Amino acid sequence: MFSLSSTVQPQVTVPLSHLINAFHSPKTTSVSVSASIPQKQHRDAVTEHEAPSSEPILNLRDLGLSELKIGQLDQLVDSLLPGFFKGKKISSHWHTSHVSAQSFFENKYVFIQCRGFKTLKSRTRRLQSTSERLAETQHIAPSFVKGFLLRDRGSDVESLDKLMKTKNIPEAHQDAFKTGFAEGFLKAQALTQKTNDSLRRTRLFLLVLLLLGIYGLLKNPFLSVRFRTTTGLDSAVDPVQMKNVTFEHVKGVEEAKQELQEVVEFLKNPQKFTVLGGKLPKGILLVGPPGTGKTLLARAVAGEADVPFYYASGSEFDEMFVGVGASRIRNLFREAKANAPCVIFIDELDSVGGKRIESPMHPYSRQTINQLLAEMDGFKPNEGVIIIGATNFPEALDNALIRPGRFDMQVTVPRPDVKGRTEILKWYLNKIKFDQSVDPEIIARGTVGFSGAELENLVNQAALKAAVDGKEMVTMKELEFSKDKILMGPERRSVEIDNKNKTITAYHESGHAIIAYYTKDAMPINKATIMPRGPTLGHVSLLPENDRWNETRSQLLAQMDVSMGGRVAEELIFGTDHITTGASSDFDNATKIAKRMVTKFGMSEKLGVMTYNDTGKLSPETQSAIEQEIRILLRDSYERAKHILKTHAKEHKNLAEALLTYETLDAKEIQIVLEGKKLEVR
Ligand SMILES: Nc1ncnc2c1ncn2[C@@H]1O[C@H](COP(=O)(O)OP(=O)(O)OP(=O)(O)O)[C@@H](O)[C@H]1O
Ligand SMILES: [Zn+2]
């Protein structure tokens, strides 16, 4: 590109621009008087030569070449188009009448031909006579050429003559001047021609490219998707055989496994089921919180039945481009049907089948859902394709998806209960080296609300901790450690707590522990520590014997009392002036319980068995009555805690001192201290 403009441009534009500059020089205006003679000569020439023809024909004069000598013109043409005269025997025209309009036009015309106007050339071959050619050319010459040739002829000629006069160019130099002009003109024309040709070629090339692109898109509307369907949706192309995952691998979700058992039977022998007229669901929805083993269950279904497993995540179908999501669904189902019986698993079903209205973020979600519905409707029950969808939010699913014939079977996969957690912990403990003293049930009791994935992580963290500490196997200590880490954040060993604060913390935590120990309906103590962890300086952990489905009034009161134990201890030991801010979360906790007792559980005599949901909208009297009741519950709780700590002041002191010595005490050690026995030196 660069080379082109730098080599051609100077040759052509320099002489021409000189001329143009000369033409339009402001000085030309003042020269009308001295211009008379040559102008008259010129006018004569025009009438003389234009008279015979009424046609608007170009001649040499048009180009300011009327006074060019024949030899000069030949030279010029020869230098511009070497070898031109050899091929065309038309030089006679030039000799006989160098000003002849027709002969010049013919030459001009042949020029154009040589420059590659192919249509023109092929047409003119058929034309024999010069006049015929001429007439034809008038019609077929491209308009821009015509325009270029015919434009402002008179004024150009005048300007050239004027200019020569204005510049007072001597007669001797006028020829050279005109030659220069003609040279510039012809070269400019040649350049225009070239530029136009290359422009046309570029346009043609672009058009071909465009057509090819459109053709490609029509043949395969998802040209760009192809790449992704083979990368993003590997599963659709390459199913996984799930032999290694069975129901044995999924713990603590017995009900779900039982429900899915019949699906396994169906996949093993689809015909047997349909012969009896039985109708199995096409789609099964696994509903449950994250990490509870939904994916694992779906894999296990495929593994049990020994059929291929196609995995897809709902978010993969969520695309900004029209038809992409729908096409992926189509591909997935096509592959699956070809390999039936099989399981298609769609994780995060809500992200493809959610209720959302078309939004700018998900412009084609509707299309994708419709494709999914169409595919699900499109195969018969005995084809052996089972679609398992998983979601954390079944409420968010499009209603059309959960109609009969689609995802019409729902299986709940809940967080495991204490028995389930024990099983899951045992399962993962068996994959590592652990000490015989480890009791998975204790850990299970302390991990209410943990999912299978979180329990797996807990065991893994304990194994890592044991490895870091250079131990040979995992003990309860590591398991407790990783549980606390997951629940409360990492230990802050580097924090230097001064003795005074340590002592306050030790008495505060022992206060909680003493209340828990001596209150009938409080949960059993698991551990007390003054090791800072996360945002706390110490804590006492309690362990429910079982998962609590329901709580009694006295259990709730006991929880409040235990919460109060910390502040009461501070007050009794250090005096009212030295109580700290450390009890704020204890009060939060106790206040929440008291409020729920009054407003939700109907556990206040004064306010009765009634719920008060939006307390802000209640009458001021009711609001103050509620507040009054909560305050009474909290005050009574505080008094009970005070009474216990006063009664067991000796045990309180012993426990606080043991904590200051050992930092952390487990349930057994706490019992030893409280029974007044001496702790073995660790
Ligand atoms: N009940 C369980 N028994 C054994 N392992 C489990 C159980 N639940 C979860 N896990 C472990 O946790 C991992 C993650 O669980 P999975 O991916 O199946 O959960 P999910 O319910 O599909 O979660 P999400 O909703 O986040 O996709 C499993 O690969 C498995 O190792
Ligand atoms: Zn506390």
XYZ file of C-alpha atoms and ligand atoms in Angstrom:
714
model
C 0.000 0.000 0.000
C 2.541 2.402 1.023
C 4.886 1.655 -1.804
C 2.127 2.142 -4.323
C 1.165 5.611 -3.265
C 4.749 6.706 -2.879
C 5.798 5.629 -6.374
C 2.786 6.472 -8.508
C 1.616 9.612 -6.861
C 4.638 11.818 -7.449
C 4.855 10.945 -11.126
C 1.286 11.890 -11.809
C 0.191 14.486 -9.373
C 3.165 16.704 -9.388
C 2.912 17.971 -12.951
C -0.851 18.032 -12.841
C -1.071 19.877 -9.579
C 1.351 22.425 -10.871
C -0.968 22.977 -13.717
C -4.051 23.130 -11.573
C -2.374 25.583 -9.310
C -1.531 27.593 -12.307
C -5.121 27.413 -13.603
C -6.633 28.674 -10.442
C -4.031 31.211 -9.565
C -5.782 34.425 -8.437
C -3.554 36.381 -10.777
C -5.515 35.067 -13.794
C -8.419 37.449 -13.154
C -6.496 40.580 -13.984
C -5.403 39.501 -17.417
C -8.512 39.682 -19.560
C -7.208 42.574 -21.717
C -3.987 41.006 -22.900
C -5.774 37.726 -23.573
C -7.612 38.886 -26.691
C -5.480 37.621 -29.558
C -4.813 33.989 -28.678
C -8.363 33.613 -27.453
C -9.691 34.741 -30.798
C -7.406 32.350 -32.599
C -8.675 29.622 -30.434
C -12.336 30.481 -31.039
C -11.722 30.329 -34.733
C -10.248 26.948 -34.360
C -13.249 25.762 -32.427
C -15.805 26.865 -34.977
C -13.688 25.580 -37.809
C -13.402 22.100 -36.428
C -16.629 21.606 -34.572
C -18.897 22.719 -37.364
C -19.088 19.467 -39.393
C -20.314 17.406 -36.508
C -23.329 18.071 -34.402
C -22.349 15.295 -32.049
C -20.572 16.267 -28.855
C -17.313 14.839 -29.968
C -14.011 15.286 -28.259
C -11.008 16.441 -30.101
C -7.448 17.317 -29.392
C -8.387 20.837 -28.625
C -10.596 19.694 -25.844
C -7.510 18.541 -24.166
C -5.538 21.577 -25.096
C -3.574 19.474 -27.531
C -4.732 21.190 -30.713
C -1.388 22.697 -31.334
C 0.582 19.724 -30.370
C 2.886 18.609 -33.108
C 2.219 15.155 -34.496
C 5.642 13.952 -33.651
C 5.241 15.149 -30.077
C 1.914 13.422 -29.636
C 3.243 10.174 -31.028
C 6.153 10.458 -28.662
C 3.795 11.064 -25.796
C 1.556 8.117 -26.619
C 4.549 5.914 -27.182
C 6.039 6.839 -23.840
C 2.764 6.191 -22.049
C 1.875 3.006 -23.910
C 4.976 1.441 -25.356
C 4.235 -0.783 -28.333
C 0.824 0.728 -28.851
C 1.300 1.558 -32.482
C 2.813 -1.789 -33.312
C -0.398 -3.696 -32.660
C -2.851 -1.181 -34.046
C -2.366 0.095 -37.488
C -4.187 3.305 -36.988
C -1.322 5.666 -37.214
C -2.683 6.789 -40.585
C -5.439 8.655 -38.842
C -2.930 10.626 -37.015
C -1.124 11.486 -40.166
C -4.128 12.437 -42.203
C -6.040 14.441 -39.694
C -4.564 14.966 -36.307
C -7.448 17.222 -35.378
C -10.100 14.941 -36.717
C -12.649 14.361 -34.057
C -13.417 10.853 -35.130
C -9.878 9.706 -35.481
C -8.907 11.103 -32.132
C -11.887 9.588 -30.488
C -11.067 6.266 -31.961
C -7.650 6.503 -30.479
C -9.039 7.607 -27.246
C -11.470 4.788 -27.370
C -8.774 2.234 -28.042
C -6.895 3.673 -25.133
C -9.764 2.904 -22.934
C -9.988 -0.550 -24.354
C -6.415 -1.206 -23.564
C -7.020 -0.211 -19.994
C -9.144 -3.226 -19.536
C -12.792 -2.355 -19.919
C -13.613 -5.874 -20.831
C -17.284 -5.430 -21.618
C -16.443 -2.571 -23.843
C -13.754 -4.522 -25.621
C -15.847 -7.576 -26.349
C -18.654 -5.457 -27.651
C -16.451 -3.350 -29.882
C -14.929 -6.384 -31.530
C -18.237 -6.922 -33.198
C -18.400 -3.370 -34.475
C -16.690 -2.748 -37.754
C -17.035 0.800 -38.881
C -15.592 3.693 -37.020
C -18.890 5.505 -36.937
C -20.617 2.483 -35.535
C -17.979 2.317 -32.849
C -18.456 5.921 -32.081
C -22.201 5.699 -31.694
C -21.880 2.600 -29.588
C -19.356 4.185 -27.344
C -21.629 7.043 -26.610
C -24.027 4.592 -25.081
C -21.819 2.146 -23.401
C -18.963 4.208 -22.069
C -19.185 4.182 -18.291
C -20.808 7.319 -17.078
C -17.842 8.466 -15.065
C -15.640 8.258 -18.159
C -18.150 10.237 -20.129
C -18.400 12.738 -17.368
C -14.676 12.993 -17.185
C -14.296 13.445 -20.899
C -17.135 15.854 -21.467
C -16.900 17.936 -18.358
C -16.315 21.680 -18.777
C -14.520 21.362 -22.022
C -14.902 24.939 -23.129
C -13.810 26.439 -19.910
C -10.805 24.153 -19.664
C -9.640 25.131 -23.091
C -10.233 28.737 -22.327
C -8.468 28.481 -19.056
C -5.438 26.890 -20.632
C -5.184 29.535 -23.305
C -5.879 32.276 -20.788
C -3.338 30.864 -18.492
C -0.664 30.826 -21.088
C -1.406 34.424 -21.829
C -1.534 35.379 -18.203
C 1.757 33.788 -17.576
C 3.148 35.408 -20.684
C 4.519 32.140 -21.818
C 6.600 32.684 -24.925
C 5.449 31.012 -28.124
C 8.464 28.766 -28.072
C 7.500 27.296 -24.719
C 3.787 26.959 -25.287
C 4.135 23.588 -26.947
C 6.083 22.213 -24.049
C 3.466 23.619 -21.706
C 0.674 21.886 -23.541
C 2.557 18.631 -23.749
C 2.959 18.751 -20.001
C -0.727 19.289 -19.581
C -1.629 16.419 -21.891
C 0.848 14.163 -20.154
C -0.661 14.972 -16.787
C -4.162 14.524 -18.104
C -3.476 11.136 -19.637
C -1.588 9.861 -16.629
C -4.324 11.024 -14.300
C -6.804 9.224 -16.441
C -4.682 6.099 -16.350
C -4.459 6.363 -12.577
C -8.211 6.866 -12.189
C -8.647 3.811 -14.307
C -6.270 1.777 -12.188
C -7.823 2.931 -8.932
C -11.260 2.102 -10.181
C -10.151 -1.320 -11.304
C -8.614 -2.172 -7.975
C -11.644 -0.773 -6.143
C -13.864 -2.963 -8.232
C -11.689 -6.006 -7.538
C -11.777 -5.318 -3.788
C -15.551 -4.931 -3.869
C -15.899 -8.158 -5.800
C -13.659 -9.953 -3.316
C -15.665 -8.624 -0.364
C -18.915 -9.627 -2.024
C -17.646 -13.162 -2.574
C -16.575 -13.316 1.075
C -19.962 -12.065 2.226
C -21.797 -14.572 0.075
C -19.599 -17.372 1.360
C -20.301 -16.264 4.934
C -24.050 -16.169 4.372
C -23.943 -19.542 2.693
C -21.997 -20.987 5.613
C -24.471 -19.582 8.120
C -27.421 -20.939 6.182
C -25.879 -24.371 5.936
C -25.039 -24.358 9.607
C -26.763 -21.569 11.511
C -24.459 -22.122 14.459
C -21.149 -21.968 12.773
C -19.686 -20.191 15.772
C -21.357 -22.639 18.103
C -19.770 -25.659 16.600
C -16.615 -24.858 18.398
C -18.406 -24.514 21.695
C -20.659 -27.480 21.329
C -17.624 -29.627 21.199
C -15.821 -27.851 24.010
C -18.547 -26.543 26.304
C -20.829 -29.501 25.885
C -18.335 -32.270 25.837
C -20.807 -34.415 27.635
C -23.192 -34.220 24.727
C -20.595 -35.682 22.474
C -18.815 -37.878 24.925
C -20.989 -39.437 27.604
C -19.474 -40.716 30.810
C -19.964 -44.305 31.785
C -20.680 -44.224 35.494
C -19.714 -47.698 36.553
C -17.655 -46.476 39.466
C -20.415 -44.458 41.161
C -23.254 -46.365 42.787
C -25.780 -45.730 45.552
C -23.126 -47.089 47.918
C -21.253 -43.799 47.446
C -24.145 -41.594 48.477
C -24.690 -41.528 52.217
C -27.391 -40.158 54.473
C -30.075 -39.729 51.828
C -31.855 -43.063 52.151
C -35.305 -41.848 51.094
C -34.000 -40.279 47.915
C -32.114 -43.455 47.056
C -35.241 -45.544 47.565
C -37.270 -43.325 45.270
C -34.625 -43.460 42.584
C -34.284 -47.230 42.809
C -37.256 -47.761 40.505
C -35.719 -45.445 37.928
C -32.638 -47.639 37.952
C -34.782 -50.703 37.342
C -36.459 -48.926 34.457
C -33.159 -48.004 32.862
C -31.962 -51.570 33.179
C -34.974 -52.828 31.284
C -37.234 -50.141 29.796
C -39.434 -52.576 27.843
C -40.352 -54.639 30.886
C -41.889 -51.595 32.529
C -43.930 -50.350 29.613
C -45.274 -53.812 28.724
C -47.090 -53.871 32.036
C -48.569 -50.477 31.240
C -46.518 -48.755 33.870
C -45.693 -45.146 33.229
C -42.449 -43.756 34.433
C -41.631 -40.127 34.627
C -39.489 -38.711 31.854
C -37.991 -36.146 34.110
C -36.950 -36.259 37.739
C -36.259 -33.134 39.694
C -33.734 -33.369 42.508
C -34.396 -30.541 44.911
C -32.094 -29.575 47.743
C -29.466 -27.172 49.070
C -26.014 -27.030 47.446
C -23.592 -29.829 48.174
C -26.111 -32.345 49.419
C -25.203 -34.877 46.738
C -27.688 -34.257 43.914
C -25.088 -34.651 41.206
C -23.688 -37.660 42.985
C -27.140 -39.263 43.129
C -27.760 -38.724 39.432
C -24.384 -40.275 38.636
C -25.211 -43.148 40.906
C -28.476 -43.772 39.032
C -26.526 -44.092 35.777
C -23.859 -46.169 37.512
C -26.356 -48.563 39.076
C -28.078 -49.111 35.739
C -24.742 -49.170 33.904
C -25.871 -46.696 31.247
C -24.195 -43.595 29.783
C -24.450 -40.359 31.740
C -24.753 -37.013 29.948
C -23.900 -34.058 32.116
C -24.891 -30.504 31.276
C -25.087 -27.430 33.442
C -28.066 -25.132 32.951
C -25.821 -22.116 32.663
C -24.266 -23.593 29.520
C -27.554 -23.072 27.714
C -27.903 -19.498 28.796
C -26.616 -17.592 25.801
C -26.673 -14.088 24.480
C -27.007 -15.339 20.916
C -30.214 -16.408 19.335
C -30.690 -20.127 19.029
C -27.412 -21.143 20.631
C -28.929 -22.502 23.833
C -31.694 -24.227 21.899
C -29.210 -25.797 19.535
C -27.163 -27.161 22.411
C -30.263 -28.744 23.887
C -31.007 -30.305 20.498
C -27.488 -31.690 20.211
C -27.602 -33.078 23.729
C -30.872 -34.904 23.169
C -29.872 -36.174 19.748
C -26.736 -37.738 21.188
C -28.593 -39.155 24.150
C -31.374 -40.710 22.093
C -28.829 -42.392 19.899
C -27.325 -43.980 23.013
C -30.464 -44.861 24.965
C -30.994 -46.123 27.585
C -29.139 -43.333 29.298
C -29.363 -40.520 31.841
C -29.257 -36.842 30.955
C -28.386 -34.724 33.956
C -29.032 -30.980 33.853
C -27.488 -29.268 36.858
C -28.741 -25.807 37.893
C -31.942 -26.368 35.970
C -33.262 -23.030 37.239
C -30.707 -21.144 35.189
C -32.148 -22.566 31.977
C -35.737 -23.196 33.012
C -36.303 -20.271 35.344
C -39.496 -18.221 35.378
C -37.809 -15.039 34.363
C -39.349 -12.956 31.654
C -37.142 -12.148 28.691
C -34.614 -9.651 29.967
C -31.699 -8.012 28.168
C -29.411 -10.331 30.118
C -31.153 -13.489 28.911
C -32.700 -12.558 25.599
C -33.239 -16.063 24.333
C -34.087 -17.944 27.500
C -37.664 -18.543 26.350
C -36.401 -20.216 23.206
C -34.153 -22.499 25.221
C -36.940 -23.535 27.596
C -39.230 -24.209 24.652
C -36.584 -26.362 23.020
C -36.155 -28.321 26.239
C -39.910 -28.836 26.491
C -40.130 -29.874 22.861
C -37.321 -32.391 23.307
C -38.914 -33.842 26.428
C -42.241 -34.196 24.651
C -40.495 -35.593 21.616
C -39.617 -39.070 22.832
C -41.663 -41.961 24.030
C -41.510 -43.249 27.595
C -40.039 -46.596 26.556
C -37.114 -45.038 24.702
C -35.124 -45.266 27.900
C -33.941 -41.697 28.242
C -34.280 -40.308 31.763
C -33.709 -36.637 32.370
C -32.626 -35.696 35.861
C -32.634 -32.021 36.724
C -31.196 -30.495 39.877
C -32.120 -27.222 41.478
C -31.773 -25.352 44.748
C -34.877 -23.280 44.013
C -37.780 -25.336 42.698
C -40.078 -22.309 43.151
C -38.075 -20.467 40.515
C -38.792 -23.041 37.807
C -41.051 -22.307 34.869
C -44.439 -23.923 35.481
C -44.409 -25.586 32.087
C -41.348 -27.566 33.151
C -42.977 -29.219 36.139
C -46.166 -30.267 34.385
C -46.930 -33.982 34.023
C -44.921 -35.509 31.235
C -41.934 -33.277 31.962
C -40.224 -33.028 35.343
C -43.142 -34.588 37.110
C -41.300 -36.487 39.824
C -39.665 -34.514 42.604
C -37.113 -36.058 44.902
C -35.976 -34.019 47.883
C -32.323 -34.238 48.821
C -32.152 -32.569 52.254
C -29.199 -31.715 54.434
C -28.272 -34.893 56.288
C -29.470 -35.445 59.857
C -27.127 -36.530 62.640
C -27.309 -40.159 61.495
C -26.634 -39.177 57.903
C -23.765 -36.934 58.933
C -22.244 -39.770 60.966
C -22.439 -42.046 57.924
C -20.940 -39.456 55.617
C -18.123 -38.744 58.097
C -17.398 -42.459 58.464
C -17.361 -42.873 54.695
C -14.789 -40.136 54.201
C -12.803 -41.063 57.331
C -12.350 -44.518 55.860
C -10.459 -42.949 52.997
C -7.820 -41.516 55.348
C -5.793 -42.807 58.315
C -7.541 -42.042 61.573
C -7.057 -42.929 65.213
C -9.374 -45.504 66.792
C -10.397 -42.982 69.449
C -12.148 -40.874 66.822
C -15.892 -40.814 67.353
C -17.601 -39.625 64.144
C -20.879 -39.243 65.999
C -19.521 -36.485 68.234
C -18.390 -34.529 65.198
C -21.726 -35.249 63.548
C -23.598 -33.832 66.521
C -21.582 -30.650 66.392
C -22.114 -30.078 62.703
C -25.841 -29.357 62.465
C -26.679 -28.019 59.013
C -23.501 -29.235 57.330
C -24.009 -30.669 53.838
C -22.278 -33.778 52.528
C -19.800 -31.625 50.644
C -18.988 -29.633 53.803
C -18.438 -32.807 55.834
C -16.148 -34.147 53.145
C -14.250 -30.880 53.359
C -14.070 -31.129 57.163
C -12.406 -34.549 57.009
C -10.057 -33.344 54.311
C -9.025 -30.287 56.359
C -8.388 -32.481 59.395
C -6.130 -34.727 57.310
C -4.233 -31.680 56.058
C -3.834 -30.349 59.599
C -2.497 -33.724 60.812
C -0.018 -33.762 57.948
C 1.141 -30.215 58.710
C 1.580 -31.107 62.397
C 3.589 -34.185 61.448
C 1.089 -36.660 62.899
C 0.680 -40.193 61.629
C -3.079 -40.189 61.785
C -6.064 -37.954 62.285
C -7.403 -37.641 65.832
C -10.441 -35.930 67.352
C -8.291 -32.870 67.923
C -7.790 -32.283 64.187
C -11.415 -32.988 63.443
C -12.545 -30.498 66.113
C -10.013 -28.044 64.843
C -11.277 -28.169 61.276
C -14.883 -28.008 62.439
C -14.185 -24.786 64.372
C -12.254 -23.436 61.459
C -15.186 -23.990 59.115
C -17.698 -22.636 61.641
C -15.803 -19.673 63.038
C -12.869 -18.912 60.837
C -9.203 -19.641 61.394
C -7.480 -19.494 64.772
C -5.656 -16.284 65.549
C -2.636 -17.657 67.338
C -0.518 -14.672 66.484
C -2.775 -12.339 68.457
C -1.139 -11.462 71.757
C -3.846 -11.213 74.385
C -2.661 -9.609 77.619
C -3.166 -11.479 80.895
C -5.944 -9.230 82.113
C -8.043 -9.843 78.998
C -7.204 -13.528 79.062
C -8.461 -13.726 82.627
C -11.689 -11.897 81.812
C -12.253 -14.232 78.845
C -11.555 -17.311 80.996
C -14.153 -16.268 83.613
C -16.653 -15.235 80.921
C -16.419 -18.567 79.093
C -16.426 -20.578 82.328
C -19.593 -18.667 83.249
C -21.330 -20.009 80.109
C -20.006 -23.494 80.803
C -21.140 -23.554 84.456
C -24.696 -22.507 83.542
C -24.804 -25.138 80.794
C -23.493 -27.770 83.152
C -25.954 -27.035 85.987
C -29.088 -26.263 83.966
C -31.296 -29.268 83.376
C -32.490 -28.565 79.843
C -29.324 -26.990 78.492
C -27.360 -28.819 75.799
C -24.366 -30.827 76.928
C -21.030 -29.035 76.772
C -18.647 -30.116 74.059
C -15.730 -27.788 74.563
C -14.567 -24.542 76.145
C -11.659 -22.498 74.863
C -10.005 -19.110 75.258
C -8.174 -19.429 71.940
C -9.119 -16.465 69.709
C -10.747 -17.587 66.502
C -12.345 -15.453 63.823
C -14.022 -12.515 65.551
C -14.129 -14.175 69.018
C -11.710 -14.253 71.931
C -13.050 -17.573 73.161
C -16.127 -19.739 73.070
C -17.994 -22.605 74.651
C -19.534 -25.103 72.267
C -22.562 -27.140 73.200
C -23.675 -30.308 71.534
C -27.287 -31.324 71.002
C -27.776 -35.043 71.664
C -29.831 -35.127 68.539
C -30.967 -32.821 65.811
C -33.676 -30.724 67.393
C -36.818 -30.780 65.332
C -38.680 -29.012 68.081
C -37.622 -27.092 71.127
C -39.443 -26.882 74.448
C -40.004 -23.743 76.464
C -37.511 -24.847 79.100
C -34.887 -25.642 76.413
C -35.293 -22.127 75.030
C -35.020 -20.601 78.504
C -31.938 -22.721 79.182
C -30.302 -21.386 76.015
C -31.031 -17.841 77.198
C -29.554 -18.584 80.617
C -26.369 -19.999 79.113
C -26.045 -16.850 76.999
C -26.406 -14.672 80.115
C -23.700 -16.649 81.951
C -20.835 -14.709 80.375
C -21.872 -11.208 81.455
C -23.056 -12.416 84.893
C -19.621 -13.959 85.474
C -17.854 -10.691 84.571
C -20.118 -8.759 86.912
C -19.717 -11.142 89.850
C -15.945 -11.500 89.580
C -14.767 -8.052 88.455
C -17.591 -5.768 89.631
C -20.184 -3.704 87.762
C -17.616 -1.099 86.762
C -15.466 -3.642 84.918
C -17.985 -5.394 82.741
C -16.907 -5.525 79.076
C -18.378 -5.293 75.609
C -17.669 -9.008 75.103
C -21.248 -10.038 75.867
C -22.977 -8.237 73.011
C -23.470 -11.279 70.807
C -24.653 -13.253 73.852
C -27.374 -10.642 74.391
C -28.266 -10.685 70.712
C -28.759 -14.379 70.931
C -30.823 -14.268 74.147
C -32.966 -11.377 72.861
C -33.756 -13.217 69.622
C -34.927 -16.258 71.545
C -37.082 -14.170 73.913
C -38.621 -12.234 71.027
C -39.533 -15.385 69.135
C -41.038 -16.869 72.284
C -43.318 -13.833 72.632
C -44.194 -13.025 69.020
C -44.080 -16.407 67.294
C -44.371 -19.309 69.692
C -47.210 -18.025 71.859
C -45.072 -18.609 74.969
C -46.011 -15.432 76.821
C -49.021 -15.535 79.091
C -49.707 -11.843 78.781
C -49.733 -11.701 74.959
C -51.344 -15.080 74.490
C -51.246 -17.659 71.750
C -50.984 -15.249 68.914
C -48.316 -14.376 66.377
C -47.114 -10.843 65.848
C -45.311 -10.775 62.552
C -44.734 -7.192 61.487
C -44.111 -5.619 64.873
C -43.565 -2.207 63.252
C -47.200 -2.059 62.145
C -48.684 -2.900 65.525
C -50.347 -0.395 67.811
C -47.992 1.388 70.209
C -49.669 -0.340 73.136
C -49.125 -3.817 71.706
C -45.550 -2.927 70.792
C -44.747 -1.802 74.295
C -46.492 -4.856 75.747
C -44.274 -7.090 73.588
C -41.165 -5.190 74.642
C -42.178 -5.437 78.264
C -42.582 -9.221 78.015
C -39.218 -9.658 76.273
C -37.550 -7.535 78.934
C -39.079 -9.635 81.715
C -37.930 -12.890 80.085
C -34.390 -11.569 79.747
C -34.283 -10.169 83.278
C -35.517 -13.460 84.777
C -32.922 -15.322 82.728
C -30.174 -13.023 84.009
C -31.302 -13.620 87.591
C -31.309 -17.407 87.163
C -27.789 -17.297 85.744
C -26.647 -15.118 88.644
C -28.116 -17.528 91.128
C -26.309 -20.531 89.570
C -22.945 -18.751 89.394
C -23.215 -17.583 92.994
C -24.076 -21.110 94.084
C -21.156 -22.637 92.119
C -18.572 -19.889 92.654
C -15.902 -22.457 93.581
C -16.395 -24.549 90.444
C -16.478 -21.365 88.372
C -13.084 -20.311 89.724
C -11.549 -23.767 89.168
C -12.758 -23.944 85.603
C -11.494 -20.446 84.758
C -8.056 -21.300 86.148
C -7.957 -24.563 84.203
C -8.785 -22.641 81.027
C -6.017 -20.131 81.740
C -3.612 -23.055 82.086
C -4.758 -25.267 79.239
C -6.541 -22.828 76.880
C -8.905 -25.512 75.620
C -10.852 -28.138 77.583
C -13.053 -30.845 76.142
C -16.261 -32.222 77.687
C -14.484 -34.865 79.783
C -11.877 -32.459 81.096
C -14.543 -29.945 82.051
C -16.362 -32.644 83.970
C -13.184 -33.629 85.816
C -12.554 -30.020 86.865
C -16.151 -29.458 87.933
C -16.101 -32.644 90.003
C -13.180 -31.110 91.856
C -10.612 -33.599 90.552
C -7.166 -32.747 89.262
C -6.515 -32.712 85.529
C -3.714 -34.947 84.290
C -0.807 -32.927 83.015
C -0.970 -32.957 79.207
N -24.759 -37.550 50.654
C -23.477 -37.564 50.301
N -22.749 -38.667 50.449
C -21.479 -38.688 50.106
N -20.820 -37.649 49.575
C -21.483 -36.518 49.400
C -22.858 -36.429 49.748
N -23.262 -35.179 49.443
C -22.228 -34.542 48.936
N -21.141 -35.318 48.904
C -19.811 -34.943 48.435
O -19.856 -33.601 48.026
C -19.542 -33.483 46.642
C -20.431 -32.441 46.023
O -21.748 -32.869 46.016
P -22.686 -32.722 44.756
O -21.980 -32.001 43.682
O -23.271 -34.015 44.439
O -23.754 -31.766 45.387
P -24.942 -31.059 44.665
O -26.108 -31.249 45.548
O -25.035 -31.491 43.276
O -24.470 -29.577 44.775
P -24.816 -28.359 43.835
O -26.242 -28.044 44.077
O -23.881 -27.313 44.374
O -24.491 -28.799 42.470
C -19.772 -34.846 46.071
O -18.948 -35.052 44.970
C -19.405 -35.733 47.221
O -18.018 -35.930 47.248
Zn -20.143 -15.057 75.824
